mmCIF file of C-alpha atoms in Angstrom:
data_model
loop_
_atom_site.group_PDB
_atom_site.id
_atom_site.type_symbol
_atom_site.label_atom_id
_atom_site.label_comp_id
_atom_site.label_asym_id
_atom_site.label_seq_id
_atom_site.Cartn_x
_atom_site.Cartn_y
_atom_site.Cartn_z
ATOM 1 C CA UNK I 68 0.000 0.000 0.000
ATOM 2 C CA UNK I 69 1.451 3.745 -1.060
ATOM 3 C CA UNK I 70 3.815 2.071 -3.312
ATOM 4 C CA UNK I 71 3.522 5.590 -5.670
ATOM 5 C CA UNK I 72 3.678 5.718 -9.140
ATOM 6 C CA UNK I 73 5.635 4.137 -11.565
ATOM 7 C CA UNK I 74 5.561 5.731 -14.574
ATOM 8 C CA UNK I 75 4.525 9.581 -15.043
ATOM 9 C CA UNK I 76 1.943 11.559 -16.005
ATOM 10 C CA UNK I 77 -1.921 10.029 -16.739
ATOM 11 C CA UNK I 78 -2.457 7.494 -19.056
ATOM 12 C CA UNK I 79 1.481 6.621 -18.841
ATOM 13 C CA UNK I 80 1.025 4.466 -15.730
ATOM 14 C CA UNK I 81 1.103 1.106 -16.274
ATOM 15 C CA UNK I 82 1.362 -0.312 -12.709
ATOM 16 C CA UNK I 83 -2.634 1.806 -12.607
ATOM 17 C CA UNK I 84 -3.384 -0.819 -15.464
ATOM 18 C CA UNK I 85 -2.362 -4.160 -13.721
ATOM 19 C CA UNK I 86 -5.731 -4.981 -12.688
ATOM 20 C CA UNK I 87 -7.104 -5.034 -8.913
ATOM 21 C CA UNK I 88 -4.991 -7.128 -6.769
ATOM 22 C CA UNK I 89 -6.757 -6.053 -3.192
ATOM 23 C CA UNK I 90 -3.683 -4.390 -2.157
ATOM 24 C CA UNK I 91 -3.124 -1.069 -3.698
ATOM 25 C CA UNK I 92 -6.115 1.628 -3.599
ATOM 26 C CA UNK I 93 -5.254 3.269 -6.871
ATOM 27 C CA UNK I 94 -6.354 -0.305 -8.312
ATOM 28 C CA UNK I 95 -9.853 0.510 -8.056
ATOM 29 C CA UNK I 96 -9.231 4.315 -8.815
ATOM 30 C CA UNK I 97 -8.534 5.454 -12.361
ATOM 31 C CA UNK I 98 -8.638 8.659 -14.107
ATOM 32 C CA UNK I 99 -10.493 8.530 -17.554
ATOM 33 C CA UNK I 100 -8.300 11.487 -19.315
ATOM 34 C CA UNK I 101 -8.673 14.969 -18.014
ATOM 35 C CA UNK I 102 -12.331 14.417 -16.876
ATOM 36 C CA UNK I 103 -14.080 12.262 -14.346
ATOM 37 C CA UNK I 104 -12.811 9.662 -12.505
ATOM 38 C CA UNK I 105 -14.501 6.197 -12.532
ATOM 39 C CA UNK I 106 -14.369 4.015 -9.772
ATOM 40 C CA UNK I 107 -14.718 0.232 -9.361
ATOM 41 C CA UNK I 108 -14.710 -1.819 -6.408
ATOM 42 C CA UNK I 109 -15.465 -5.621 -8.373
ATOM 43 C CA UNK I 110 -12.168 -5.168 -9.953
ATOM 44 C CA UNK I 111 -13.174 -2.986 -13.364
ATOM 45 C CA UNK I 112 -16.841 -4.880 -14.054
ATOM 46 C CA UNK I 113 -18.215 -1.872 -13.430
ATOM 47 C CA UNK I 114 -17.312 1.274 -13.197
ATOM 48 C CA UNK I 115 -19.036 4.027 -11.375
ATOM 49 C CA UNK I 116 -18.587 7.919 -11.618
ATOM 50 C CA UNK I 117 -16.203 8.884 -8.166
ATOM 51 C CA UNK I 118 -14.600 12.327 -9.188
ATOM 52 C CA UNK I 119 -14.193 15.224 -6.528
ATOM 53 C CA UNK I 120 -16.580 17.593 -6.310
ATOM 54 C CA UNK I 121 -16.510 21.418 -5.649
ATOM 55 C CA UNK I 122 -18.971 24.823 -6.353
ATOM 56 C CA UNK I 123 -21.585 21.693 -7.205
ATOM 57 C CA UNK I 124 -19.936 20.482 -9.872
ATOM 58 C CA UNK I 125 -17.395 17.530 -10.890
ATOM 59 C CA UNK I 126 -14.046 18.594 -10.913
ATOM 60 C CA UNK I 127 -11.925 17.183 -13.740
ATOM 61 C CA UNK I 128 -9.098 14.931 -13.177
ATOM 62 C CA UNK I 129 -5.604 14.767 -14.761
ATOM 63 C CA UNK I 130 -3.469 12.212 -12.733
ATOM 64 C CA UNK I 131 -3.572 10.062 -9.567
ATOM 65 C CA UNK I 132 -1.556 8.464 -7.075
ATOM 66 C CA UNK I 133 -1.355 6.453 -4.144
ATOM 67 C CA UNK I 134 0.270 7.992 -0.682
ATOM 68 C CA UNK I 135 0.401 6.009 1.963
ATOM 69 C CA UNK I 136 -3.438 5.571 3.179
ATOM 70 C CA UNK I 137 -4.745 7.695 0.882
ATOM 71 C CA UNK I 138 -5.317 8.322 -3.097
ATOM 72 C CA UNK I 139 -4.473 11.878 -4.475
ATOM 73 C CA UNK I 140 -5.872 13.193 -7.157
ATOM 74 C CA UNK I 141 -4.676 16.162 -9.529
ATOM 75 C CA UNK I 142 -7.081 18.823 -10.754
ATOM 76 C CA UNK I 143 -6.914 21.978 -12.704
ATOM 77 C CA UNK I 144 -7.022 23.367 -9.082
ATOM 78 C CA UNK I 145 -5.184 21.474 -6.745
ATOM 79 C CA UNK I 146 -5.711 18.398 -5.022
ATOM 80 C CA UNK I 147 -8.277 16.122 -3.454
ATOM 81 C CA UNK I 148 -7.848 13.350 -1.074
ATOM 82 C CA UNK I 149 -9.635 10.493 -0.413
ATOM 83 C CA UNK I 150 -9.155 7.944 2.395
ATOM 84 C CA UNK I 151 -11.727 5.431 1.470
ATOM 85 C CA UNK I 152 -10.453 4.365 -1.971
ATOM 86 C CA UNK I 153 -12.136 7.075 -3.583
ATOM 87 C CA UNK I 154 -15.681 6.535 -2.043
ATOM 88 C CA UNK I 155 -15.619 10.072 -0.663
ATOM 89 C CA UNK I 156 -12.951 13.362 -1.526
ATOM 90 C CA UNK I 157 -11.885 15.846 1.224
ATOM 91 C CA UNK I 158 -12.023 19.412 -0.472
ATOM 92 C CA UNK I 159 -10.151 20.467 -3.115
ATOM 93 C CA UNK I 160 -6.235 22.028 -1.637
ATOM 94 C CA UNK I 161 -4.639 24.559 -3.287
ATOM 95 C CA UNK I 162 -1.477 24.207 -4.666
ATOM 96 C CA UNK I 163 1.492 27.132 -3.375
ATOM 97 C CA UNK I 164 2.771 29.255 -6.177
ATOM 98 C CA UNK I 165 0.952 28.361 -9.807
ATOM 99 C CA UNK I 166 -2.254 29.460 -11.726
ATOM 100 C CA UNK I 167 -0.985 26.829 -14.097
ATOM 101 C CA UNK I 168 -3.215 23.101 -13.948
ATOM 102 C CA UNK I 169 -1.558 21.048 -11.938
ATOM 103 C CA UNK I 170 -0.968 17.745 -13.909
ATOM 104 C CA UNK I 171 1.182 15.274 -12.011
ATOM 105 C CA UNK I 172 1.243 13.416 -8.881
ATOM 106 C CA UNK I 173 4.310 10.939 -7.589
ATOM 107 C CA UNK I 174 4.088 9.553 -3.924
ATOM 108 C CA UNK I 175 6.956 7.249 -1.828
ATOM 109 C CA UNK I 176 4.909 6.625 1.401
ATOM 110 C CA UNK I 177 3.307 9.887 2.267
ATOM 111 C CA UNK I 178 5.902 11.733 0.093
ATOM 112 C CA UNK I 179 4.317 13.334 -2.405
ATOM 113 C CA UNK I 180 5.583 15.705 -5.342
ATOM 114 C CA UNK I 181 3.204 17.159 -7.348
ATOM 115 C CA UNK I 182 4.150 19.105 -10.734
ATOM 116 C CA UNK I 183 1.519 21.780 -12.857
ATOM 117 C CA UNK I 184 2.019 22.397 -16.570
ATOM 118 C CA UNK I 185 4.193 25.445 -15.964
ATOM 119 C CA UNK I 186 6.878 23.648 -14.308
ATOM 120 C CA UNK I 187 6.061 24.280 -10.420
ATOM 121 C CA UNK I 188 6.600 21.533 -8.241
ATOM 122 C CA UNK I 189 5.152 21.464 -4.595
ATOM 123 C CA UNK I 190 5.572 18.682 -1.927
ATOM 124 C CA UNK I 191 3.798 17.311 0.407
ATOM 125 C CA UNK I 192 5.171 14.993 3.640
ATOM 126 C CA UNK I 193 1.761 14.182 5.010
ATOM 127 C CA UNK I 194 0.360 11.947 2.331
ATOM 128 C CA UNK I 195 -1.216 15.287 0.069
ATOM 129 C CA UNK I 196 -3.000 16.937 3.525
ATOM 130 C CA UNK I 197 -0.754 19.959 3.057
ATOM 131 C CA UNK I 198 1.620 21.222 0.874
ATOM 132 C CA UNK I 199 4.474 23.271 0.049
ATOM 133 C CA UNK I 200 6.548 25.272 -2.661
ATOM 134 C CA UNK I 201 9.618 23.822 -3.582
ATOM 135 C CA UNK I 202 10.510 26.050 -6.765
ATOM 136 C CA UNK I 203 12.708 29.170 -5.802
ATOM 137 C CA UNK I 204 12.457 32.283 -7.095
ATOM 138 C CA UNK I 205 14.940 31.555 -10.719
ATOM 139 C CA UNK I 206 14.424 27.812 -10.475
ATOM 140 C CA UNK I 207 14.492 25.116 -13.402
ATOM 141 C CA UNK I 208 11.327 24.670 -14.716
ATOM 142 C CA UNK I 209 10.375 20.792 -13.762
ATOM 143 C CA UNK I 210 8.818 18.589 -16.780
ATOM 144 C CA UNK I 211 8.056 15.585 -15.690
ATOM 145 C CA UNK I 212 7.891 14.005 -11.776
ATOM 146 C CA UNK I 213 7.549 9.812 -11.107
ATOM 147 C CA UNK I 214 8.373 7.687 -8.517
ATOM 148 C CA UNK I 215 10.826 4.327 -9.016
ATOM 149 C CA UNK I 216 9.162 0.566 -9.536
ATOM 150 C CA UNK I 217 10.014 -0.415 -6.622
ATOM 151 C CA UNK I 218 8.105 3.264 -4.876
ATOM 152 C CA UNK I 219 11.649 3.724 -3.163
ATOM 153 C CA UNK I 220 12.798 6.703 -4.592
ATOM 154 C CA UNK I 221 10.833 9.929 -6.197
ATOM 155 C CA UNK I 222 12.491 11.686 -9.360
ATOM 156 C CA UNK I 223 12.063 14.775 -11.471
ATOM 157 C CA UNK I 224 13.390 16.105 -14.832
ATOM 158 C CA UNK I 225 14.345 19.252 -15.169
ATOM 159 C CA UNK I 226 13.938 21.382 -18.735
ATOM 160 C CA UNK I 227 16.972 20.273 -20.644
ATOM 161 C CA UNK I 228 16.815 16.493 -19.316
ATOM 162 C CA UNK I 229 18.957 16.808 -16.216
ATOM 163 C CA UNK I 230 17.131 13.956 -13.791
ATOM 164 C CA UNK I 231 17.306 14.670 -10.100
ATOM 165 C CA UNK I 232 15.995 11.870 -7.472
ATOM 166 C CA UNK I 233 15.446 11.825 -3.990
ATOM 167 C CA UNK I 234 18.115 10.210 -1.129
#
């Protein structure tokens, strides 16, 4: 359980495409695109709509990821948290420092990075409940965040292709 992501990005996830295996809650929880979020719990029979909600509407969904107890999702506006597999979503948490969408989600445990389309990264240490900026004022511009197979390590690439992981 929290394993994290293995690949980066949505749709480029294939441990989120292994199939329900009773261990992982990001088995039953997958994002369809940038849209809603489907939910199954008889292993993908059927699929039911599960997305966050906020102003009385469904938010769309670009990415998810598993941290620790919990599934993260990201939204254009930040994001939501679930603790029952994606039954129920806390509200929506804004993300420090970016109007961008925020686009990318990568967990170890309840280390979380999460990365918007302008190249902002925040992270959180408590499994997505609160988060913080960790771009500086003149920093590289991040493209692209994951986490490694075995969920041991977290890594991001900068603009230009230099790779930086964690300890």
């Amino acid at each position: 359980r929290g394993a994290g992501r293995r690949g980066g990005g949505a749709g480029r996830d294939e441990g989120r495409r292994r199939g329900h295996d009773g261990d992982d809650p990001a088995d039953d929880v997958r994002p369809h695109g940038l849209g809603p979020l489907l939910r199954s719990t008889d292993g993908g029979l059927a699929w039911a709509l599960a997305s966050p909600t906020a102003d009385g509407g469904t938010v769309p969904v670009g990415d998810l990821t598993a941290a620790g107890d919990a599934v993260l999702v990201a939204t254009g506006a930040g994001t939501a948290r679930s603790t029952d597999d994606g039954a129920t979503w806390g509200p929506l948490v804004a993300l420090p420092q970016s109007e961008a969408r925020w686009e990318e989600l990568a967990a170890v445990g309840d280390i979380v990075l999460a990365r918007a389309s302008d190249g902002v990264l925040a992270r959180s240490t408590d499994g997505g409940a609160t988060w913080t900026d960790r771009t500086s004022s003149g920093a590289r511009p991040w493209i692209a965040i994951t986490s490694s197979a075995d969920g041991s390590k977290l890594a991001a690439v900068e603009e230009g292709g230099d790779i930086w992981t964690s300890a």
